[in-house]
Amino acid sequence: AQTVTQSQPEMSVQEAETVTLSCTYDTSESNYYLFWYKQPPSRQMILVIRQEAYKQQNATENRFSVNFQKAAKSFSLKISDSQLGDTAMYFCASNNAGNMLTFGGGTRLMVKP
Amino acid sequence: KAGVTQTPRYLIKTRGQQVTLSCSPISGHRSVSWYQQTPGQGLQFLFEYFSETQRNKGNFPGRFSGRQFSNSRSEMNVSTLELGDSALYLCASKPVGGQLSDTQYFGPGTRLTVL
């Protein structure tokens, strides 16, 4: 069984600053993918970034980047130049060969003006 | 392309009733998954359908069922509703094959309230 853990229930950051959200996971799969999803107050789950576990290079998407440490089973999300629109719940997730997503408990991020 | 759509967006039912939720995937996506989101249990996988067949199932009672049609649209049904079924139900679709075949794209959800 897979497990995903987000140890920071809430975080806040000043606008334009950088923040890092933590995630650890456990899996017995050899081939898996990791994701960060954002859920704003509208409740729409939006894909932020994905990482293929067999790739050592960390994924980046504009202001979003990950620090993927496979041996440590760690997958943190860094948001640079934080914007007010980044305020949301952030979920870390992994999938397995069965295509089922396992989610962490979420981190509520507040960006302050 | 249009995103994943779910109807209805909000639903209020009473205990003992049954409910059907609908999901239309992104055009070309043939896999549809359903998730339940509650404050207490978080996000939990319900089931996945592909080519009109249930491919995976989560740990939910038999009151939760689903189906998929030939156009990939999916419905989920909950019978004999309980108060604990109040939740946001999210549908997600993903392509089969191609670079992003591992990535699920979510709809806006259906908020079900059971009174």
Short mmCIF file of N, CA, C and O in Angstrom, two decimals, chain A:
data_model
loop_
_atom_site.label_atom_id
_atom_site.label_comp_id
_atom_site.label_asym_id
_atom_site.label_seq_id
_atom_site.Cartn_x
_atom_site.Cartn_y
_atom_site.Cartn_z
N ALA A 1 0.84 -1.19 0.00
CA ALA A 1 0.00 0.00 0.00
C ALA A 1 0.89 1.25 0.00
O ALA A 1 1.97 1.25 0.55
N GLN A 2 0.38 2.26 -0.65
CA GLN A 2 1.12 3.52 -0.69
C GLN A 2 0.62 4.44 0.41
O GLN A 2 -0.55 4.42 0.76
N THR A 3 1.52 5.25 0.92
CA THR A 3 1.13 6.30 1.86
C THR A 3 1.83 7.59 1.45
O THR A 3 2.95 7.57 0.94
N VAL A 4 1.14 8.70 1.68
CA VAL A 4 1.70 10.02 1.39
C VAL A 4 1.45 10.89 2.61
O VAL A 4 0.33 10.94 3.11
N THR A 5 2.49 11.57 3.07
CA THR A 5 2.39 12.35 4.30
C THR A 5 2.83 13.79 4.05
O THR A 5 3.90 14.04 3.51
N GLN A 6 1.96 14.71 4.45
CA GLN A 6 2.30 16.13 4.41
C GLN A 6 2.29 16.60 5.86
O GLN A 6 1.25 16.61 6.50
N SER A 7 3.43 16.99 6.36
CA SER A 7 3.59 17.27 7.79
C SER A 7 3.22 18.69 8.18
O SER A 7 3.20 19.03 9.37
N GLN A 8 2.94 19.55 7.21
CA GLN A 8 2.63 20.95 7.49
C GLN A 8 1.16 21.22 7.17
O GLN A 8 0.83 21.45 6.02
N PRO A 9 0.30 21.23 8.17
CA PRO A 9 -1.12 21.47 7.88
C PRO A 9 -1.39 22.87 7.33
O PRO A 9 -2.25 23.05 6.48
N GLU A 10 -0.65 23.84 7.83
CA GLU A 10 -0.85 25.22 7.39
C GLU A 10 0.49 25.94 7.24
O GLU A 10 1.42 25.69 8.03
N MET A 11 0.56 26.81 6.26
CA MET A 11 1.74 27.65 6.09
C MET A 11 1.30 29.01 5.57
O MET A 11 0.24 29.13 4.95
N SER A 12 2.14 30.00 5.82
CA SER A 12 1.86 31.31 5.25
C SER A 12 3.16 31.90 4.71
O SER A 12 4.25 31.52 5.14
N VAL A 13 3.01 32.78 3.74
CA VAL A 13 4.18 33.40 3.11
C VAL A 13 3.79 34.79 2.64
O VAL A 13 2.62 35.04 2.31
N GLN A 14 4.72 35.68 2.66
CA GLN A 14 4.47 37.02 2.15
C GLN A 14 4.52 37.01 0.63
O GLN A 14 5.31 36.26 0.02
N GLU A 15 3.69 37.82 0.04
CA GLU A 15 3.70 37.97 -1.41
C GLU A 15 5.11 38.25 -1.90
O GLU A 15 5.85 39.01 -1.27
N ALA A 16 5.48 37.62 -3.02
CA ALA A 16 6.78 37.76 -3.68
C ALA A 16 7.90 36.93 -3.04
O ALA A 16 8.99 36.85 -3.60
N GLU A 17 7.63 36.32 -1.89
CA GLU A 17 8.66 35.50 -1.28
C GLU A 17 8.54 34.04 -1.74
O GLU A 17 7.65 33.68 -2.50
N THR A 18 9.46 33.22 -1.26
CA THR A 18 9.52 31.81 -1.64
C THR A 18 9.09 30.93 -0.48
O THR A 18 9.40 31.23 0.68
N VAL A 19 8.37 29.87 -0.79
CA VAL A 19 7.91 28.94 0.25
C VAL A 19 8.10 27.52 -0.26
O VAL A 19 8.00 27.25 -1.46
N THR A 20 8.38 26.62 0.68
CA THR A 20 8.56 25.20 0.34
C THR A 20 7.60 24.34 1.14
O THR A 20 7.55 24.44 2.37
N LEU A 21 6.84 23.51 0.43
CA LEU A 21 5.89 22.59 1.05
C LEU A 21 6.50 21.19 1.04
O LEU A 21 7.02 20.75 0.00
N SER A 22 6.39 20.50 2.16
CA SER A 22 7.04 19.19 2.29
C SER A 22 6.07 18.04 2.02
O SER A 22 4.87 18.15 2.26
N CYS A 23 6.65 16.93 1.55
CA CYS A 23 5.86 15.73 1.30
C CYS A 23 6.80 14.53 1.36
O CYS A 23 7.90 14.56 0.79
N THR A 24 6.39 13.51 2.07
CA THR A 24 7.11 12.24 2.03
C THR A 24 6.14 11.16 1.63
O THR A 24 4.93 11.27 1.83
N TYR A 25 6.66 10.11 1.06
CA TYR A 25 5.78 9.05 0.57
C TYR A 25 6.45 7.70 0.80
O TYR A 25 7.66 7.61 1.07
N ASP A 26 5.65 6.68 0.72
CA ASP A 26 6.17 5.33 0.83
C ASP A 26 5.47 4.46 -0.19
O ASP A 26 4.24 4.51 -0.31
N THR A 27 6.21 3.73 -0.95
CA THR A 27 5.65 2.88 -1.97
C THR A 27 6.54 1.69 -2.22
O THR A 27 7.76 1.78 -2.05
N SER A 28 5.93 0.60 -2.63
CA SER A 28 6.70 -0.58 -3.02
C SER A 28 6.81 -0.68 -4.53
O SER A 28 7.44 -1.60 -5.05
N GLU A 29 6.19 0.28 -5.21
CA GLU A 29 6.23 0.28 -6.67
C GLU A 29 7.62 0.67 -7.17
O GLU A 29 8.30 1.49 -6.55
N SER A 30 8.01 0.11 -8.29
CA SER A 30 9.27 0.50 -8.89
C SER A 30 9.06 1.61 -9.92
O SER A 30 9.97 2.39 -10.19
N ASN A 31 7.87 1.67 -10.45
CA ASN A 31 7.55 2.70 -11.44
C ASN A 31 6.36 3.48 -10.93
O ASN A 31 5.26 2.93 -10.80
N TYR A 32 6.55 4.74 -10.64
CA TYR A 32 5.45 5.54 -10.11
C TYR A 32 5.67 7.00 -10.49
O TYR A 32 6.75 7.39 -10.95
N TYR A 33 4.63 7.78 -10.28
CA TYR A 33 4.67 9.20 -10.57
C TYR A 33 4.23 9.96 -9.33
O TYR A 33 3.42 9.46 -8.53
N LEU A 34 4.72 11.16 -9.21
CA LEU A 34 4.37 12.02 -8.08
C LEU A 34 3.79 13.32 -8.61
O LEU A 34 4.21 13.81 -9.66
N PHE A 35 2.85 13.87 -7.86
CA PHE A 35 2.14 15.06 -8.32
C PHE A 35 1.94 16.03 -7.16
O PHE A 35 1.84 15.63 -6.00
N TRP A 36 1.84 17.28 -7.52
CA TRP A 36 1.30 18.30 -6.63
C TRP A 36 0.05 18.88 -7.31
O TRP A 36 0.10 19.29 -8.48
N TYR A 37 -1.05 18.87 -6.54
CA TYR A 37 -2.29 19.47 -7.00
C TYR A 37 -2.61 20.64 -6.08
O TYR A 37 -2.33 20.62 -4.89
N LYS A 38 -3.26 21.63 -6.66
CA LYS A 38 -3.70 22.82 -5.93
C LYS A 38 -5.23 22.83 -5.92
O LYS A 38 -5.86 22.57 -6.96
N GLN A 39 -5.81 23.11 -4.76
CA GLN A 39 -7.27 23.21 -4.65
C GLN A 39 -7.63 24.55 -4.02
O GLN A 39 -7.61 24.69 -2.81
N PRO A 40 -7.97 25.53 -4.85
CA PRO A 40 -8.36 26.84 -4.32
C PRO A 40 -9.75 26.77 -3.71
O PRO A 40 -10.39 25.72 -3.76
N PRO A 41 -10.23 27.86 -3.13
CA PRO A 41 -11.56 27.85 -2.51
C PRO A 41 -12.68 27.40 -3.45
O PRO A 41 -13.70 26.91 -2.99
N SER A 42 -12.49 27.52 -4.74
CA SER A 42 -13.50 27.06 -5.70
C SER A 42 -13.64 25.53 -5.69
O SER A 42 -14.59 24.99 -6.26
N ARG A 43 -12.67 24.84 -5.07
CA ARG A 43 -12.65 23.38 -4.92
C ARG A 43 -12.20 22.63 -6.17
O ARG A 43 -12.10 21.41 -6.14
N GLN A 44 -11.93 23.33 -7.26
CA GLN A 44 -11.41 22.66 -8.45
C GLN A 44 -9.99 22.20 -8.20
O GLN A 44 -9.13 23.00 -7.83
N MET A 45 -9.71 20.95 -8.39
CA MET A 45 -8.36 20.39 -8.20
C MET A 45 -7.56 20.64 -9.47
O MET A 45 -7.92 20.16 -10.54
N ILE A 46 -6.46 21.37 -9.33
CA ILE A 46 -5.67 21.78 -10.48
C ILE A 46 -4.27 21.18 -10.38
O ILE A 46 -3.61 21.29 -9.35
N LEU A 47 -3.82 20.56 -11.45
CA LEU A 47 -2.48 20.00 -11.47
C LEU A 47 -1.46 21.13 -11.49
O LEU A 47 -1.53 22.04 -12.31
N VAL A 48 -0.50 21.04 -10.57
CA VAL A 48 0.57 22.05 -10.50
C VAL A 48 1.81 21.53 -11.21
O VAL A 48 2.40 22.21 -12.06
N ILE A 49 2.21 20.30 -10.86
CA ILE A 49 3.46 19.78 -11.39
C ILE A 49 3.49 18.27 -11.20
O ILE A 49 2.84 17.74 -10.30
N ARG A 50 4.18 17.57 -12.09
CA ARG A 50 4.31 16.13 -11.99
C ARG A 50 5.78 15.73 -12.13
O ARG A 50 6.56 16.42 -12.78
N GLN A 51 6.10 14.61 -11.51
CA GLN A 51 7.48 14.10 -11.55
C GLN A 51 7.45 12.61 -11.83
O GLN A 51 6.73 11.86 -11.18
N GLU A 52 8.22 12.20 -12.81
CA GLU A 52 8.36 10.78 -13.09
C GLU A 52 9.48 10.23 -12.21
O GLU A 52 10.59 10.75 -12.24
N ALA A 53 9.21 9.19 -11.46
CA ALA A 53 10.17 8.71 -10.46
C ALA A 53 11.46 8.20 -11.06
O ALA A 53 12.50 8.21 -10.40
N TYR A 54 11.42 7.77 -12.30
CA TYR A 54 12.63 7.24 -12.90
C TYR A 54 13.53 8.33 -13.47
O TYR A 54 14.63 8.07 -13.91
N LYS A 55 13.04 9.58 -13.43
CA LYS A 55 13.85 10.71 -13.89
C LYS A 55 14.50 11.39 -12.68
O LYS A 55 13.81 11.75 -11.73
N GLN A 56 15.79 11.55 -12.73
CA GLN A 56 16.49 12.19 -11.62
C GLN A 56 16.33 13.71 -11.65
O GLN A 56 16.40 14.36 -10.62
N GLN A 57 16.12 14.26 -12.83
CA GLN A 57 16.00 15.71 -12.95
C GLN A 57 14.72 16.19 -12.32
O GLN A 57 13.63 15.67 -12.58
N ASN A 58 14.83 17.23 -11.49
CA ASN A 58 13.66 17.78 -10.83
C ASN A 58 12.78 18.54 -11.83
O ASN A 58 13.27 19.32 -12.66
N ALA A 59 11.47 18.33 -11.72
CA ALA A 59 10.53 19.01 -12.62
C ALA A 59 10.37 20.48 -12.24
O ALA A 59 10.46 20.85 -11.06
N THR A 60 10.14 21.31 -13.24
CA THR A 60 9.86 22.73 -13.01
C THR A 60 8.72 23.16 -13.93
O THR A 60 8.59 22.65 -15.04
N GLU A 61 7.90 24.07 -13.41
CA GLU A 61 6.81 24.66 -14.19
C GLU A 61 6.71 26.12 -13.77
O GLU A 61 6.10 26.45 -12.76
N ASN A 62 7.37 26.97 -14.55
CA ASN A 62 7.34 28.41 -14.25
C ASN A 62 7.83 28.66 -12.82
O ASN A 62 8.98 28.37 -12.51
N ARG A 63 6.98 29.19 -11.95
CA ARG A 63 7.42 29.52 -10.58
C ARG A 63 7.43 28.32 -9.65
O ARG A 63 7.83 28.44 -8.48
N PHE A 64 7.01 27.17 -10.14
CA PHE A 64 6.90 25.98 -9.31
C PHE A 64 8.01 24.99 -9.66
O PHE A 64 8.27 24.73 -10.84
N SER A 65 8.65 24.45 -8.65
CA SER A 65 9.67 23.43 -8.87
C SER A 65 9.62 22.44 -7.73
O SER A 65 9.07 22.72 -6.66
N VAL A 66 10.18 21.27 -7.97
CA VAL A 66 10.18 20.24 -6.93
C VAL A 66 11.62 19.87 -6.59
O VAL A 66 12.53 20.05 -7.39
N ASN A 67 11.77 19.36 -5.39
CA ASN A 67 13.03 18.75 -4.96
C ASN A 67 12.71 17.28 -4.69
O ASN A 67 12.11 16.94 -3.67
N PHE A 68 13.05 16.44 -5.62
CA PHE A 68 12.73 15.02 -5.55
C PHE A 68 13.96 14.26 -5.06
O PHE A 68 15.00 14.23 -5.73
N GLN A 69 13.83 13.67 -3.90
CA GLN A 69 14.89 12.86 -3.30
C GLN A 69 14.38 11.43 -3.20
O GLN A 69 13.71 11.06 -2.24
N LYS A 70 14.71 10.63 -4.23
CA LYS A 70 14.11 9.29 -4.32
C LYS A 70 14.51 8.38 -3.17
O LYS A 70 13.68 7.66 -2.63
N ALA A 71 15.76 8.40 -2.80
CA ALA A 71 16.22 7.52 -1.73
C ALA A 71 15.54 7.86 -0.41
O ALA A 71 15.20 6.99 0.39
N ALA A 72 15.33 9.12 -0.18
CA ALA A 72 14.69 9.58 1.04
C ALA A 72 13.17 9.56 0.94
O ALA A 72 12.47 9.83 1.91
N LYS A 73 12.64 9.28 -0.25
CA LYS A 73 11.20 9.29 -0.53
C LYS A 73 10.60 10.62 -0.12
O LYS A 73 9.60 10.68 0.62
N SER A 74 11.22 11.66 -0.61
CA SER A 74 10.80 13.02 -0.31
C SER A 74 10.51 13.76 -1.61
O SER A 74 11.23 13.60 -2.61
N PHE A 75 9.47 14.59 -1.58
CA PHE A 75 9.02 15.28 -2.80
C PHE A 75 8.46 16.63 -2.39
O PHE A 75 7.27 16.78 -2.20
N SER A 76 9.30 17.63 -2.26
CA SER A 76 8.85 18.93 -1.79
C SER A 76 8.58 19.87 -2.96
O SER A 76 9.16 19.73 -4.03
N LEU A 77 7.68 20.82 -2.73
CA LEU A 77 7.29 21.79 -3.75
C LEU A 77 7.78 23.17 -3.33
O LEU A 77 7.49 23.62 -2.22
N LYS A 78 8.49 23.83 -4.22
CA LYS A 78 8.95 25.19 -3.98
C LYS A 78 8.17 26.14 -4.88
O LYS A 78 8.10 25.94 -6.10
N ILE A 79 7.59 27.17 -4.24
CA ILE A 79 6.88 28.20 -4.98
C ILE A 79 7.68 29.49 -4.85
O ILE A 79 7.89 30.00 -3.75
N SER A 80 8.15 29.98 -5.97
CA SER A 80 8.93 31.22 -6.00
C SER A 80 8.03 32.40 -6.34
O SER A 80 7.00 32.23 -7.00
N ASP A 81 8.43 33.59 -5.86
CA ASP A 81 7.67 34.80 -6.18
C ASP A 81 6.17 34.58 -5.93
O ASP A 81 5.33 34.75 -6.82
N SER A 82 5.84 34.19 -4.70
CA SER A 82 4.46 33.84 -4.36
C SER A 82 3.49 34.95 -4.71
O SER A 82 3.78 36.15 -4.52
N GLN A 83 2.33 34.56 -5.21
CA GLN A 83 1.29 35.49 -5.60
C GLN A 83 0.02 35.22 -4.80
O GLN A 83 -0.18 34.10 -4.32
N LEU A 84 -0.83 36.22 -4.68
CA LEU A 84 -2.06 36.06 -3.91
C LEU A 84 -2.90 34.90 -4.45
O LEU A 84 -3.55 34.18 -3.69
N GLY A 85 -2.85 34.70 -5.73
CA GLY A 85 -3.60 33.61 -6.34
C GLY A 85 -3.08 32.23 -6.01
O GLY A 85 -3.72 31.23 -6.35
N ASP A 86 -1.93 32.16 -5.37
CA ASP A 86 -1.40 30.86 -4.94
C ASP A 86 -2.06 30.38 -3.65
O ASP A 86 -1.84 29.23 -3.24
N THR A 87 -2.84 31.22 -3.01
CA THR A 87 -3.54 30.82 -1.80
C THR A 87 -4.49 29.67 -2.11
O THR A 87 -5.36 29.78 -2.98
N ALA A 88 -4.29 28.54 -1.44
CA ALA A 88 -5.04 27.32 -1.74
C ALA A 88 -4.60 26.20 -0.82
O ALA A 88 -3.63 26.34 -0.06
N MET A 89 -5.32 25.07 -0.91
CA MET A 89 -4.83 23.81 -0.33
C MET A 89 -3.96 23.14 -1.38
O MET A 89 -4.30 23.12 -2.57
N TYR A 90 -2.83 22.61 -0.93
CA TYR A 90 -1.93 21.90 -1.82
C TYR A 90 -1.85 20.43 -1.39
O TYR A 90 -1.58 20.14 -0.23
N PHE A 91 -2.06 19.55 -2.35
CA PHE A 91 -2.03 18.12 -2.08
C PHE A 91 -0.89 17.47 -2.85
O PHE A 91 -0.75 17.67 -4.06
N CYS A 92 -0.16 16.67 -2.15
CA CYS A 92 0.86 15.83 -2.75
C CYS A 92 0.21 14.48 -3.03
O CYS A 92 -0.61 14.01 -2.22
N ALA A 93 0.55 13.84 -4.14
CA ALA A 93 -0.09 12.57 -4.47
C ALA A 93 0.88 11.69 -5.25
O ALA A 93 1.77 12.18 -5.94
N SER A 94 0.65 10.39 -5.11
CA SER A 94 1.42 9.44 -5.92
C SER A 94 0.45 8.48 -6.57
O SER A 94 -0.66 8.25 -6.06
N ASN A 95 0.84 7.93 -7.70
CA ASN A 95 0.00 6.90 -8.29
C ASN A 95 0.79 5.62 -8.42
O ASN A 95 2.03 5.60 -8.32
N ASN A 96 0.08 4.55 -8.62
CA ASN A 96 0.72 3.25 -8.74
C ASN A 96 0.34 2.63 -10.08
O ASN A 96 -0.32 3.26 -10.89
N ALA A 97 0.76 1.43 -10.29
CA ALA A 97 0.47 0.77 -11.55
C ALA A 97 -1.02 0.62 -11.77
O ALA A 97 -1.49 0.48 -12.89
N GLY A 98 -1.78 0.66 -10.70
CA GLY A 98 -3.22 0.56 -10.82
C GLY A 98 -3.90 1.87 -11.10
O GLY A 98 -5.12 1.95 -11.13
N ASN A 99 -3.15 2.91 -11.31
CA ASN A 99 -3.66 4.22 -11.68
C ASN A 99 -4.45 4.91 -10.58
O ASN A 99 -5.11 5.90 -10.82
N MET A 100 -4.42 4.38 -9.39
CA MET A 100 -5.10 5.02 -8.28
C MET A 100 -4.20 6.07 -7.65
O MET A 100 -3.03 5.79 -7.38
N LEU A 101 -4.73 7.26 -7.42
CA LEU A 101 -3.96 8.30 -6.75
C LEU A 101 -4.13 8.17 -5.24
O LEU A 101 -5.25 8.02 -4.75
N THR A 102 -3.02 8.24 -4.53
CA THR A 102 -3.04 8.31 -3.07
C THR A 102 -2.59 9.71 -2.69
O THR A 102 -1.53 10.18 -3.11
N PHE A 103 -3.42 10.38 -1.89
CA PHE A 103 -3.17 11.78 -1.54
C PHE A 103 -2.67 11.92 -0.11
O PHE A 103 -3.03 11.13 0.78
N GLY A 104 -1.88 12.96 0.11
CA GLY A 104 -1.56 13.37 1.46
C GLY A 104 -2.71 14.17 2.04
O GLY A 104 -3.71 14.43 1.36
N GLY A 105 -2.55 14.56 3.30
CA GLY A 105 -3.62 15.27 3.98
C GLY A 105 -3.77 16.73 3.58
O GLY A 105 -4.76 17.37 3.95
N GLY A 106 -2.83 17.26 2.85
CA GLY A 106 -2.92 18.63 2.36
C GLY A 106 -2.20 19.63 3.24
O GLY A 106 -2.03 19.43 4.45
N THR A 107 -1.77 20.71 2.62
CA THR A 107 -1.19 21.87 3.31
C THR A 107 -1.95 23.10 2.87
O THR A 107 -2.04 23.38 1.66
N ARG A 108 -2.49 23.82 3.84
CA ARG A 108 -3.21 25.06 3.51
C ARG A 108 -2.21 26.19 3.45
O ARG A 108 -1.55 26.50 4.45
N LEU A 109 -2.04 26.79 2.28
CA LEU A 109 -1.09 27.89 2.08
C LEU A 109 -1.84 29.21 1.97
O LEU A 109 -2.77 29.35 1.17
N MET A 110 -1.40 30.16 2.78
CA MET A 110 -1.96 31.51 2.72
C MET A 110 -0.87 32.45 2.26
O MET A 110 0.20 32.51 2.88
N VAL A 111 -1.11 33.18 1.19
CA VAL A 111 -0.17 34.19 0.73
C VAL A 111 -0.68 35.55 1.19
O VAL A 111 -1.79 35.95 0.86
N LYS A 112 0.15 36.25 1.95
CA LYS A 112 -0.26 37.52 2.55
C LYS A 112 0.28 38.70 1.75
O LYS A 112 1.42 38.67 1.31
N PRO A 113 -0.56 39.71 1.59
CA PRO A 113 -0.10 40.89 0.83
C PRO A 113 0.90 41.72 1.63
O PRO A 113 0.99 41.63 2.84
#
